[in-house]
Amino acid sequence: MKHGGDLTQAMAEFGGAADEWLDLSTGINPWPWPMRKLPDSAWQRLPSRADEQALLAAARSAYRVPDGAGIVAANGTQALIQLLPRLATDGAVAIVGPTYSEHSAAWSDAGHPIAAIGNLAELPAHVTHAVIVNPNNPDGRIVEPDRLVEIAVVLQRRGGWLVIDEAFADVESGISAVASCGKLPVVILRSFGKFYGLAGIRLGFAITTPDLAHRIHALLGPWAVSGPALYVGTKALNDAPWAMQTRVRLAAQAIKLDGVLLKAGFDVVGGTSLYRFARHPAALALHRRLAQKRIWCRSFDWSRDMLRFGLPHDAEALDRLAAALAP
Amino acid sequence: MKHGGDLTQAMAEFGGAADEWLDLSTGINPWPWPMRKLPDSAWQRLPSRADEQALLAAARSAYRVPDGAGIVAANGTQALIQLLPRLATDGAVAIVGPTYSEHSAAWSDAGHPIAAIGNLAELPAHVTHAVIVNPNNPDGRIVEPDRLVEIAVVLQRRGGWLVIDEAFADVESGISAVASCGKLPVVILRSFGKFYGLAGIRLGFAITTPDLAHRIHALLGPWAVSGPALYVGTKALNDAPWAMQTRVRLAAQAIKLDGVLLKAGFDVVGGTSLYRFARHPAALALHRRLAQKRIWCRSFDWSRDMLRFGLPHDAEALDRLAAALAP
């Protein structure tokens, strides 16, 4: 499957209604930020500039954006992934992979040659831009901010950009390279929906130089972000205590998930506390067996022995996974 | 002001909190489709392909899209207005105006020379594309579907497109040129938020050839429309009785609004049943007087004697407008 989080394919192939499935195919927090009733105006009115400014102020605080950097909100990080390659100067892009497939698709569609590399040390001399997902999806590999700054300096000399997709960076403070934004040609992408457990709301951010943030905003046009996303995003990003508790809770659940996987013969080789990346010689057969029991995890077309598991949301779901994996 | 529906500027200049204002600066239905509580999954899950297909089926039915035409959903018509000029072949575009300003801005930003024309009979020989808002905003002028087909045939010979922005076409059946979609190079834009009174939700459609619909979808990327918009949009577009009643109710309220405006010395020269377009020699002074009384209507930088009024939502609001306009 191309993406996690869509049971359409699972149900077509294996049957069952959506609510019978345990969906572990995503990296979305299973305990969403607690929604309150939205004011009617969030639905009915066009989003105002004041609403947008309040959201960006909350995001600046939550993501520790330095004063000299620009920030722009979009209807999901995906919208920004689609758009960035069309704003970039011509030239090849190195993409550190295997990783989330949409980066490569978007740069390729926009006419940039792609150089697939395994890590930043392999950065080819001919590329102008580079894209890294950090922590990486699916393996969780983390590159330190200092190393990313070195690469950004190299790309700056080539007139290019370093795009850092921090879709899963909320889970640990200290991962983010945000401090380098504004001074270097770095574009950081932050996803709201994954850590806050509200992927349906469609909200993401680009943090970069003020000039590029302005160009992205102009290309998105007015009202790119919905009223509900502005309202909920502002409240949730300002809720620092929730974020702190959630980091701890996710980490604890990830340890429990690892326990289930280890017991079933998996070797847990990486991931973040929003998903675990695990090896098993019979991975594809297990993927199928789980699907027959209405549990959907992620397999990859580039590997026969790796699976990715999102977090089961409670003890019952953990037990259901354990039972389905038992020989 | 550039757009209606944003009190940020009104409050900055004239003071007051948002809820003290009577906002008549938009063409948004003041009686929104009645929201129910959304299922948690609409917020929490990534929108699925099945959700998207259900929305498009509802839109096909509500907008009477012919079988041979393609349709694609976006996070608001504005997102489509931003994107279309970048997909169009090179060449100048004729824009029938004065009209909604974002069409011209988007085509110009994408490098197309603009020919501003007063009506389609003036279509210059050198233009490749044309854009018409139908009914027009703000004056409500309607061009018959047969005439639009003639223009589309002309533009087809030039390798161009006819873009028809039907943002306000819901108010009257028979306005839409949708029957021509699929066969001719016509792109029809439909806005969900205005007629359904839910402008914050960000939902719009392009109805066109299957090939162009596919290209737009590819450029928007996956999950462009939020879970709440998919859920509410599908339910509302399938609610034909509500749409029928709403057309009648809007028309009746527009007549009452006309009564207030005529009594205050305005000449109502056009509009739709979502907004009225009216002339008064002291229009700008009245705009200011209304703002001082916390009533916000639309003025235009290209006219000193025209104002546009959205519908007051009840008798009290009508009376408040009448009192503020009384000498």
mmCIF file with all atom_site columns, N, CA and C in Angstrom, chain B residues 207-271:
data_model
loop_
_atom_site.group_PDB
_atom_site.id
_atom_site.type_symbol
_atom_site.label_atom_id
_atom_site.label_alt_id
_atom_site.label_comp_id
_atom_site.label_asym_id
_atom_site.label_entity_id
_atom_site.label_seq_id
_atom_site.pdbx_PDB_ins_code
_atom_site.Cartn_x
_atom_site.Cartn_y
_atom_site.Cartn_z
_atom_site.occupancy
_atom_site.B_iso_or_equiv
_atom_site.pdbx_formal_charge
_atom_site.auth_seq_id
_atom_site.auth_comp_id
_atom_site.auth_asym_id
_atom_site.auth_atom_id
_atom_site.pdbx_PDB_model_num
ATOM 1   N N  . ILE B 1 207 ? -15.418 21.256 -11.954 1.00 0.00 ? 207 ILE B N  1
ATOM 2   C CA . ILE B 1 207 ? -16.097 20.291 -12.831 1.00 0.00 ? 207 ILE B CA 1
ATOM 3   C C  . ILE B 1 207 ? -15.601 20.582 -14.235 1.00 0.00 ? 207 ILE B C  1
ATOM 4   N N  . THR B 1 208 ? -15.015 19.591 -14.873 1.00 0.00 ? 208 THR B N  1
ATOM 5   C CA . THR B 1 208 ? -14.349 19.850 -16.150 1.00 0.00 ? 208 THR B CA 1
ATOM 6   C C  . THR B 1 208 ? -14.141 18.535 -16.903 1.00 0.00 ? 208 THR B C  1
ATOM 7   N N  . THR B 1 209 ? -13.222 18.513 -17.850 1.00 0.00 ? 209 THR B N  1
ATOM 8   C CA . THR B 1 209 ? -12.933 17.263 -18.549 1.00 0.00 ? 209 THR B CA 1
ATOM 9   C C  . THR B 1 209 ? -12.284 16.282 -17.572 1.00 0.00 ? 209 THR B C  1
ATOM 10  N N  . PRO B 1 210 ? -12.479 14.979 -17.783 1.00 0.00 ? 210 PRO B N  1
ATOM 11  C CA . PRO B 1 210 ? -11.851 14.008 -16.881 1.00 0.00 ? 210 PRO B CA 1
ATOM 12  C C  . PRO B 1 210 ? -10.334 14.183 -16.812 1.00 0.00 ? 210 PRO B C  1
ATOM 13  N N  . ASP B 1 211 ? -9.722  14.510 -17.937 1.00 0.00 ? 211 ASP B N  1
ATOM 14  C CA . ASP B 1 211 ? -8.268  14.662 -17.960 1.00 0.00 ? 211 ASP B CA 1
ATOM 15  C C  . ASP B 1 211 ? -7.809  15.815 -17.068 1.00 0.00 ? 211 ASP B C  1
ATOM 16  N N  . LEU B 1 212 ? -8.455  16.959 -17.193 1.00 0.00 ? 212 LEU B N  1
ATOM 17  C CA . LEU B 1 212 ? -8.038  18.114 -16.380 1.00 0.00 ? 212 LEU B CA 1
ATOM 18  C C  . LEU B 1 212 ? -8.374  17.884 -14.903 1.00 0.00 ? 212 LEU B C  1
ATOM 19  N N  . ALA B 1 213 ? -9.518  17.253 -14.638 1.00 0.00 ? 213 ALA B N  1
ATOM 20  C CA . ALA B 1 213 ? -9.856  16.943 -13.236 1.00 0.00 ? 213 ALA B CA 1
ATOM 21  C C  . ALA B 1 213 ? -8.759  16.076 -12.622 1.00 0.00 ? 213 ALA B C  1
ATOM 22  N N  . HIS B 1 214 ? -8.260  15.140 -13.407 1.00 0.00 ? 214 HIS B N  1
ATOM 23  C CA . HIS B 1 214 ? -7.199  14.257 -12.942 1.00 0.00 ? 214 HIS B CA 1
ATOM 24  C C  . HIS B 1 214 ? -5.911  15.045 -12.675 1.00 0.00 ? 214 HIS B C  1
ATOM 25  N N  . ARG B 1 215 ? -5.586  15.980 -13.558 1.00 0.00 ? 215 ARG B N  1
ATOM 26  C CA . ARG B 1 215 ? -4.363  16.783 -13.366 1.00 0.00 ? 215 ARG B CA 1
ATOM 27  C C  . ARG B 1 215 ? -4.481  17.669 -12.129 1.00 0.00 ? 215 ARG B C  1
ATOM 28  N N  . ILE B 1 216 ? -5.651  18.255 -11.922 1.00 0.00 ? 216 ILE B N  1
ATOM 29  C CA . ILE B 1 216 ? -5.851  19.090 -10.725 1.00 0.00 ? 216 ILE B CA 1
ATOM 30  C C  . ILE B 1 216 ? -5.695  18.240 -9.473  1.00 0.00 ? 216 ILE B C  1
ATOM 31  N N  . HIS B 1 217 ? -6.301  17.051 -9.497  1.00 0.00 ? 217 HIS B N  1
ATOM 32  C CA . HIS B 1 217 ? -6.217  16.162 -8.341  1.00 0.00 ? 217 HIS B CA 1
ATOM 33  C C  . HIS B 1 217 ? -4.770  15.805 -8.034  1.00 0.00 ? 217 HIS B C  1
ATOM 34  N N  . ALA B 1 218 ? -3.998  15.544 -9.071  1.00 0.00 ? 218 ALA B N  1
ATOM 35  C CA . ALA B 1 218 ? -2.590  15.182 -8.873  1.00 0.00 ? 218 ALA B CA 1
ATOM 36  C C  . ALA B 1 218 ? -1.809  16.344 -8.264  1.00 0.00 ? 218 ALA B C  1
ATOM 37  N N  . LEU B 1 219 ? -2.138  17.554 -8.666  1.00 0.00 ? 219 LEU B N  1
ATOM 38  C CA . LEU B 1 219 ? -1.399  18.713 -8.171  1.00 0.00 ? 219 LEU B CA 1
ATOM 39  C C  . LEU B 1 219 ? -1.810  19.047 -6.728  1.00 0.00 ? 219 LEU B C  1
ATOM 40  N N  . LEU B 1 220 ? -3.069  18.845 -6.403  1.00 0.00 ? 220 LEU B N  1
ATOM 41  C CA . LEU B 1 220 ? -3.514  19.068 -5.018  1.00 0.00 ? 220 LEU B CA 1
ATOM 42  C C  . LEU B 1 220 ? -2.908  18.032 -4.083  1.00 0.00 ? 220 LEU B C  1
ATOM 43  N N  . GLY B 1 221 ? -2.715  16.821 -4.589  1.00 0.00 ? 221 GLY B N  1
ATOM 44  C CA . GLY B 1 221 ? -2.191  15.742 -3.756  1.00 0.00 ? 221 GLY B CA 1
ATOM 45  C C  . GLY B 1 221 ? -3.270  15.139 -2.874  1.00 0.00 ? 221 GLY B C  1
ATOM 46  N N  . PRO B 1 222 ? -2.887  14.085 -2.127  1.00 0.00 ? 222 PRO B N  1
ATOM 47  C CA . PRO B 1 222 ? -3.873  13.411 -1.282  1.00 0.00 ? 222 PRO B CA 1
ATOM 48  C C  . PRO B 1 222 ? -4.315  14.269 -0.094  1.00 0.00 ? 222 PRO B C  1
ATOM 49  N N  . TRP B 1 223 ? -5.517  14.058 0.395   1.00 0.00 ? 223 TRP B N  1
ATOM 50  C CA . TRP B 1 223 ? -6.045  14.646 1.639   1.00 0.00 ? 223 TRP B CA 1
ATOM 51  C C  . TRP B 1 223 ? -6.146  16.169 1.589   1.00 0.00 ? 223 TRP B C  1
ATOM 52  N N  . ALA B 1 224 ? -6.460  16.728 0.416   1.00 0.00 ? 224 ALA B N  1
ATOM 53  C CA . ALA B 1 224 ? -6.599  18.181 0.324   1.00 0.00 ? 224 ALA B CA 1
ATOM 54  C C  . ALA B 1 224 ? -7.829  18.662 1.086   1.00 0.00 ? 224 ALA B C  1
ATOM 55  N N  . VAL B 1 225 ? -8.846  17.824 1.167   1.00 0.00 ? 225 VAL B N  1
ATOM 56  C CA . VAL B 1 225 ? -10.096 18.200 1.839   1.00 0.00 ? 225 VAL B CA 1
ATOM 57  C C  . VAL B 1 225 ? -10.123 17.542 3.219   1.00 0.00 ? 225 VAL B C  1
ATOM 58  N N  . SER B 1 226 ? -10.484 18.312 4.233   1.00 0.00 ? 226 SER B N  1
ATOM 59  C CA . SER B 1 226 ? -10.462 17.813 5.612   1.00 0.00 ? 226 SER B CA 1
ATOM 60  C C  . SER B 1 226 ? -11.570 16.794 5.863   1.00 0.00 ? 226 SER B C  1
ATOM 61  N N  . GLY B 1 227 ? -11.388 16.008 6.904   1.00 0.00 ? 227 GLY B N  1
ATOM 62  C CA . GLY B 1 227 ? -12.407 15.049 7.326   1.00 0.00 ? 227 GLY B CA 1
ATOM 63  C C  . GLY B 1 227 ? -13.743 15.708 7.641   1.00 0.00 ? 227 GLY B C  1
ATOM 64  N N  . PRO B 1 228 ? -13.761 16.798 8.428   1.00 0.00 ? 228 PRO B N  1
ATOM 65  C CA . PRO B 1 228 ? -15.035 17.483 8.682   1.00 0.00 ? 228 PRO B CA 1
ATOM 66  C C  . PRO B 1 228 ? -15.702 17.988 7.395   1.00 0.00 ? 228 PRO B C  1
ATOM 67  N N  . ALA B 1 229 ? -14.931 18.522 6.462   1.00 0.00 ? 229 ALA B N  1
ATOM 68  C CA . ALA B 1 229 ? -15.517 19.012 5.203   1.00 0.00 ? 229 ALA B CA 1
ATOM 69  C C  . ALA B 1 229 ? -16.087 17.856 4.386   1.00 0.00 ? 229 ALA B C  1
ATOM 70  N N  . LEU B 1 230 ? -15.391 16.718 4.378   1.00 0.00 ? 230 LEU B N  1
ATOM 71  C CA . LEU B 1 230 ? -15.894 15.548 3.650   1.00 0.00 ? 230 LEU B CA 1
ATOM 72  C C  . LEU B 1 230 ? -17.211 15.071 4.256   1.00 0.00 ? 230 LEU B C  1
ATOM 73  N N  . TYR B 1 231 ? -17.250 15.010 5.569   1.00 0.00 ? 231 TYR B N  1
ATOM 74  C CA . TYR B 1 231 ? -18.444 14.493 6.243   1.00 0.00 ? 231 TYR B CA 1
ATOM 75  C C  . TYR B 1 231 ? -19.638 15.431 6.046   1.00 0.00 ? 231 TYR B C  1
ATOM 76  N N  . VAL B 1 232 ? -19.429 16.703 6.393   1.00 0.00 ? 232 VAL B N  1
ATOM 77  C CA . VAL B 1 232 ? -20.528 17.678 6.317   1.00 0.00 ? 232 VAL B CA 1
ATOM 78  C C  . VAL B 1 232 ? -20.924 17.919 4.860   1.00 0.00 ? 232 VAL B C  1
ATOM 79  N N  . GLY B 1 233 ? -19.937 18.034 3.988   1.00 0.00 ? 233 GLY B N  1
ATOM 80  C CA . GLY B 1 233 ? -20.219 18.283 2.578   1.00 0.00 ? 233 GLY B CA 1
ATOM 81  C C  . GLY B 1 233 ? -21.073 17.185 1.973   1.00 0.00 ? 233 GLY B C  1
ATOM 82  N N  . THR B 1 234 ? -20.745 15.939 2.272   1.00 0.00 ? 234 THR B N  1
ATOM 83  C CA . THR B 1 234 ? -21.500 14.817 1.722   1.00 0.00 ? 234 THR B CA 1
ATOM 84  C C  . THR B 1 234 ? -22.957 14.855 2.191   1.00 0.00 ? 234 THR B C  1
ATOM 85  N N  . LYS B 1 235 ? -23.147 15.052 3.504   1.00 0.00 ? 235 LYS B N  1
ATOM 86  C CA . LYS B 1 235 ? -24.515 15.088 4.050   1.00 0.00 ? 235 LYS B CA 1
ATOM 87  C C  . LYS B 1 235 ? -25.300 16.263 3.466   1.00 0.00 ? 235 LYS B C  1
ATOM 88  N N  . ALA B 1 236 ? -24.675 17.435 3.429   1.00 0.00 ? 236 ALA B N  1
ATOM 89  C CA . ALA B 1 236 ? -25.396 18.641 3.008   1.00 0.00 ? 236 ALA B CA 1
ATOM 90  C C  . ALA B 1 236 ? -25.736 18.583 1.521   1.00 0.00 ? 236 ALA B C  1
ATOM 91  N N  . LEU B 1 237 ? -24.794 18.156 0.698   1.00 0.00 ? 237 LEU B N  1
ATOM 92  C CA . LEU B 1 237 ? -25.043 18.106 -0.743  1.00 0.00 ? 237 LEU B CA 1
ATOM 93  C C  . LEU B 1 237 ? -26.108 17.062 -1.085  1.00 0.00 ? 237 LEU B C  1
ATOM 94  N N  . ASN B 1 238 ? -26.268 16.064 -0.232  1.00 0.00 ? 238 ASN B N  1
ATOM 95  C CA . ASN B 1 238 ? -27.326 15.073 -0.453  1.00 0.00 ? 238 ASN B CA 1
ATOM 96  C C  . ASN B 1 238 ? -28.684 15.537 0.062   1.00 0.00 ? 238 ASN B C  1
ATOM 97  N N  . ASP B 1 239 ? -28.740 16.714 0.701   1.00 0.00 ? 239 ASP B N  1
ATOM 98  C CA . ASP B 1 239 ? -29.982 17.186 1.324   1.00 0.00 ? 239 ASP B CA 1
ATOM 99  C C  . ASP B 1 239 ? -30.725 18.120 0.364   1.00 0.00 ? 239 ASP B C  1
ATOM 100 N N  . ALA B 1 240 ? -31.360 17.510 -0.641  1.00 0.00 ? 240 ALA B N  1
ATOM 101 C CA . ALA B 1 240 ? -32.048 18.309 -1.668  1.00 0.00 ? 240 ALA B CA 1
ATOM 102 C C  . ALA B 1 240 ? -33.221 19.114 -1.105  1.00 0.00 ? 240 ALA B C  1
ATOM 103 N N  . PRO B 1 241 ? -34.014 18.576 -0.169  1.00 0.00 ? 241 PRO B N  1
ATOM 104 C CA . PRO B 1 241 ? -35.118 19.384 0.371   1.00 0.00 ? 241 PRO B CA 1
ATOM 105 C C  . PRO B 1 241 ? -34.618 20.670 1.044   1.00 0.00 ? 241 PRO B C  1
ATOM 106 N N  . TRP B 1 242 ? -33.537 20.578 1.804   1.00 0.00 ? 242 TRP B N  1
ATOM 107 C CA . TRP B 1 242 ? -32.995 21.779 2.450   1.00 0.00 ? 242 TRP B CA 1
ATOM 108 C C  . TRP B 1 242 ? -32.609 22.809 1.384   1.00 0.00 ? 242 TRP B C  1
ATOM 109 N N  . ALA B 1 243 ? -31.983 22.372 0.317   1.00 0.00 ? 243 ALA B N  1
ATOM 110 C CA . ALA B 1 243 ? -31.544 23.308 -0.728  1.00 0.00 ? 243 ALA B CA 1
ATOM 111 C C  . ALA B 1 243 ? -32.746 24.018 -1.349  1.00 0.00 ? 243 ALA B C  1
ATOM 112 N N  . MET B 1 244 ? -33.809 23.268 -1.572  1.00 0.00 ? 244 MET B N  1
ATOM 113 C CA . MET B 1 244 ? -34.994 23.858 -2.198  1.00 0.00 ? 244 MET B CA 1
ATOM 114 C C  . MET B 1 244 ? -35.614 24.904 -1.282  1.00 0.00 ? 244 MET B C  1
ATOM 115 N N  . GLN B 1 245 ? -35.807 24.547 -0.008  1.00 0.00 ? 245 GLN B N  1
ATOM 116 C CA . GLN B 1 245 ? -36.371 25.505 0.958   1.00 0.00 ? 245 GLN B CA 1
ATOM 117 C C  . GLN B 1 245 ? -35.488 26.735 1.101   1.00 0.00 ? 245 GLN B C  1
ATOM 118 N N  . THR B 1 246 ? -34.191 26.515 1.084   1.00 0.00 ? 246 THR B N  1
ATOM 119 C CA . THR B 1 246 ? -33.254 27.618 1.298   1.00 0.00 ? 246 THR B CA 1
ATOM 120 C C  . THR B 1 246 ? -33.311 28.617 0.143   1.00 0.00 ? 246 THR B C  1
ATOM 121 N N  . ARG B 1 247 ? -33.456 28.121 -1.076  1.00 0.00 ? 247 ARG B N  1
ATOM 122 C CA . ARG B 1 247 ? -33.580 29.022 -2.228  1.00 0.00 ? 247 ARG B CA 1
ATOM 123 C C  . ARG B 1 247 ? -34.764 29.986 -2.036  1.00 0.00 ? 247 ARG B C  1
ATOM 124 N N  . VAL B 1 248 ? -35.890 29.421 -1.591  1.00 0.00 ? 248 VAL B N  1
ATOM 125 C CA . VAL B 1 248 ? -37.099 30.238 -1.376  1.00 0.00 ? 248 VAL B CA 1
ATOM 126 C C  . VAL B 1 248 ? -36.870 31.243 -0.249  1.00 0.00 ? 248 VAL B C  1
ATOM 127 N N  . ARG B 1 249 ? -36.295 30.769 0.831   1.00 0.00 ? 249 ARG B N  1
ATOM 128 C CA . ARG B 1 249 ? -36.083 31.619 2.005   1.00 0.00 ? 249 ARG B CA 1
ATOM 129 C C  . ARG B 1 249 ? -35.124 32.776 1.691   1.00 0.00 ? 249 ARG B C  1
ATOM 130 N N  . LEU B 1 250 ? -34.049 32.481 0.962   1.00 0.00 ? 250 LEU B N  1
ATOM 131 C CA . LEU B 1 250 ? -33.082 33.529 0.602   1.00 0.00 ? 250 LEU B CA 1
ATOM 132 C C  . LEU B 1 250 ? -33.747 34.578 -0.293  1.00 0.00 ? 250 LEU B C  1
ATOM 133 N N  . ALA B 1 251 ? -34.534 34.104 -1.262  1.00 0.00 ? 251 ALA B N  1
ATOM 134 C CA . ALA B 1 251 ? -35.191 35.036 -2.186  1.00 0.00 ? 251 ALA B CA 1
ATOM 135 C C  . ALA B 1 251 ? -36.130 35.971 -1.426  1.00 0.00 ? 251 ALA B C  1
ATOM 136 N N  . ALA B 1 252 ? -36.857 35.421 -0.447  1.00 0.00 ? 252 ALA B N  1
ATOM 137 C CA . ALA B 1 252 ? -37.792 36.242 0.335   1.00 0.00 ? 252 ALA B CA 1
ATOM 138 C C  . ALA B 1 252 ? -37.033 37.288 1.166   1.00 0.00 ? 252 ALA B C  1
ATOM 139 N N  . GLN B 1 253 ? -35.907 36.877 1.754   1.00 0.00 ? 253 GLN B N  1
ATOM 140 C CA . GLN B 1 253 ? -35.147 37.819 2.582   1.00 0.00 ? 253 GLN B CA 1
ATOM 141 C C  . GLN B 1 253 ? -34.495 38.901 1.716   1.00 0.00 ? 253 GLN B C  1
ATOM 142 N N  . ALA B 1 254 ? -34.068 38.529 0.514   1.00 0.00 ? 254 ALA B N  1
ATOM 143 C CA . ALA B 1 254 ? -33.471 39.520 -0.397  1.00 0.00 ? 254 ALA B CA 1
ATOM 144 C C  . ALA B 1 254 ? -34.495 40.607 -0.741  1.00 0.00 ? 254 ALA B C  1
ATOM 145 N N  . ILE B 1 255 ? -35.750 40.211 -0.890  1.00 0.00 ? 255 ILE B N  1
ATOM 146 C CA . ILE B 1 255 ? -36.809 41.198 -1.175  1.00 0.00 ? 255 ILE B CA 1
ATOM 147 C C  . ILE B 1 255 ? -36.967 42.154 0.008   1.00 0.00 ? 255 ILE B C  1
ATOM 148 N N  . LYS B 1 256 ? -36.923 41.611 1.227   1.00 0.00 ? 256 LYS B N  1
ATOM 149 C CA . LYS B 1 256 ? -37.017 42.472 2.416   1.00 0.00 ? 256 LYS B CA 1
ATOM 150 C C  . LYS B 1 256 ? -35.826 43.428 2.496   1.00 0.00 ? 256 LYS B C  1
ATOM 151 N N  . LEU B 1 257 ? -34.644 42.916 2.196   1.00 0.00 ? 257 LEU B N  1
ATOM 152 C CA . LEU B 1 257 ? -33.452 43.773 2.207   1.00 0.00 ? 257 LEU B CA 1
ATOM 153 C C  . LEU B 1 257 ? -33.594 44.887 1.167   1.00 0.00 ? 257 LEU B C  1
ATOM 154 N N  . ASP B 1 258 ? -34.071 44.532 -0.023  1.00 0.00 ? 258 ASP B N  1
ATOM 155 C CA . ASP B 1 258 ? -34.299 45.559 -1.055  1.00 0.00 ? 258 ASP B CA 1
ATOM 156 C C  . ASP B 1 258 ? -35.224 46.656 -0.542  1.00 0.00 ? 258 ASP B C  1
ATOM 157 N N  . GLY B 1 259 ? -36.254 46.251 0.200   1.00 0.00 ? 259 GLY B N  1
ATOM 158 C CA . GLY B 1 259 ? -37.192 47.222 0.759   1.00 0.00 ? 259 GLY B CA 1
ATOM 159 C C  . GLY B 1 259 ? -36.479 48.225 1.657   1.00 0.00 ? 259 GLY B C  1
ATOM 160 N N  . VAL B 1 260 ? -35.612 47.730 2.524   1.00 0.00 ? 260 VAL B N  1
ATOM 161 C CA . VAL B 1 260 ? -34.849 48.613 3.428   1.00 0.00 ? 260 VAL B CA 1
ATOM 162 C C  . VAL B 1 260 ? -33.955 49.554 2.620   1.00 0.00 ? 260 VAL B C  1
ATOM 163 N N  . LEU B 1 261 ? -33.291 49.016 1.620   1.00 0.00 ? 261 LEU B N  1
ATOM 164 C CA . LEU B 1 261 ? -32.341 49.823 0.833   1.00 0.00 ? 261 LEU B CA 1
ATOM 165 C C  . LEU B 1 261 ? -33.085 50.895 0.019   1.00 0.00 ? 261 LEU B C  1
ATOM 166 N N  . LEU B 1 262 ? -34.208 50.498 -0.593  1.00 0.00 ? 262 LEU B N  1
ATOM 167 C CA . LEU B 1 262 ? -34.986 51.465 -1.393  1.00 0.00 ? 262 LEU B CA 1
ATOM 168 C C  . LEU B 1 262 ? -35.472 52.622 -0.510  1.00 0.00 ? 262 LEU B C  1
ATOM 169 N N  . LYS B 1 263 ? -35.942 52.277 0.676   1.00 0.00 ? 263 LYS B N  1
ATOM 170 C CA . LYS B 1 263 ? -36.457 53.280 1.608   1.00 0.00 ? 263 LYS B CA 1
ATOM 171 C C  . LYS B 1 263 ? -35.349 54.267 2.017   1.00 0.00 ? 263 LYS B C  1
ATOM 172 N N  . ALA B 1 264 ? -34.105 53.772 2.034   1.00 0.00 ? 264 ALA B N  1
ATOM 173 C CA . ALA B 1 264 ? -32.974 54.629 2.416   1.00 0.00 ? 264 ALA B CA 1
ATOM 174 C C  . ALA B 1 264 ? -32.415 55.389 1.219   1.00 0.00 ? 264 ALA B C  1
ATOM 175 N N  . GLY B 1 265 ? -33.093 55.295 0.069   1.00 0.00 ? 265 GLY B N  1
ATOM 176 C CA . GLY B 1 265 ? -32.652 56.083 -1.082  1.00 0.00 ? 265 GLY B CA 1
ATOM 177 C C  . GLY B 1 265 ? -31.707 55.365 -2.025  1.00 0.00 ? 265 GLY B C  1
ATOM 178 N N  . PHE B 1 266 ? -31.490 54.063 -1.797  1.00 0.00 ? 266 PHE B N  1
ATOM 179 C CA . PHE B 1 266 ? -30.645 53.302 -2.723  1.00 0.00 ? 266 PHE B CA 1
ATOM 180 C C  . PHE B 1 266 ? -31.443 52.903 -3.959  1.00 0.00 ? 266 PHE B C  1
ATOM 181 N N  . ASP B 1 267 ? -30.716 52.741 -5.043  1.00 0.00 ? 267 ASP B N  1
ATOM 182 C CA . ASP B 1 267 ? -31.248 52.135 -6.249  1.00 0.00 ? 267 ASP B CA 1
ATOM 183 C C  . ASP B 1 267 ? -30.636 50.723 -6.320  1.00 0.00 ? 267 ASP B C  1
ATOM 184 N N  . VAL B 1 268 ? -31.463 49.692 -6.151  1.00 0.00 ? 268 VAL B N  1
ATOM 185 C CA . VAL B 1 268 ? -30.914 48.328 -6.189  1.00 0.00 ? 268 VAL B CA 1
ATOM 186 C C  . VAL B 1 268 ? -30.769 47.910 -7.649  1.00 0.00 ? 268 VAL B C  1
ATOM 187 N N  . VAL B 1 269 ? -29.529 47.772 -8.103  1.00 0.00 ? 269 VAL B N  1
ATOM 188 C CA . VAL B 1 269 ? -29.313 47.547 -9.535  1.00 0.00 ? 269 VAL B CA 1
ATOM 189 C C  . VAL B 1 269 ? -28.981 46.098 -9.869  1.00 0.00 ? 269 VAL B C  1
ATOM 190 N N  . GLY B 1 270 ? -28.790 45.268 -8.872  1.00 0.00 ? 270 GLY B N  1
ATOM 191 C CA . GLY B 1 270 ? -28.475 43.884 -9.192  1.00 0.00 ? 270 GLY B CA 1
ATOM 192 C C  . GLY B 1 270 ? -28.126 43.090 -7.952  1.00 0.00 ? 270 GLY B C  1
ATOM 193 N N  . GLY B 1 271 ? -27.432 41.962 -8.193  1.00 0.00 ? 271 GLY B N  1
ATOM 194 C CA . GLY B 1 271 ? -27.089 41.067 -7.100  1.00 0.00 ? 271 GLY B CA 1
ATOM 195 C C  . GLY B 1 271 ? -27.709 39.713 -7.310  1.00 0.00 ? 271 GLY B C  1
#
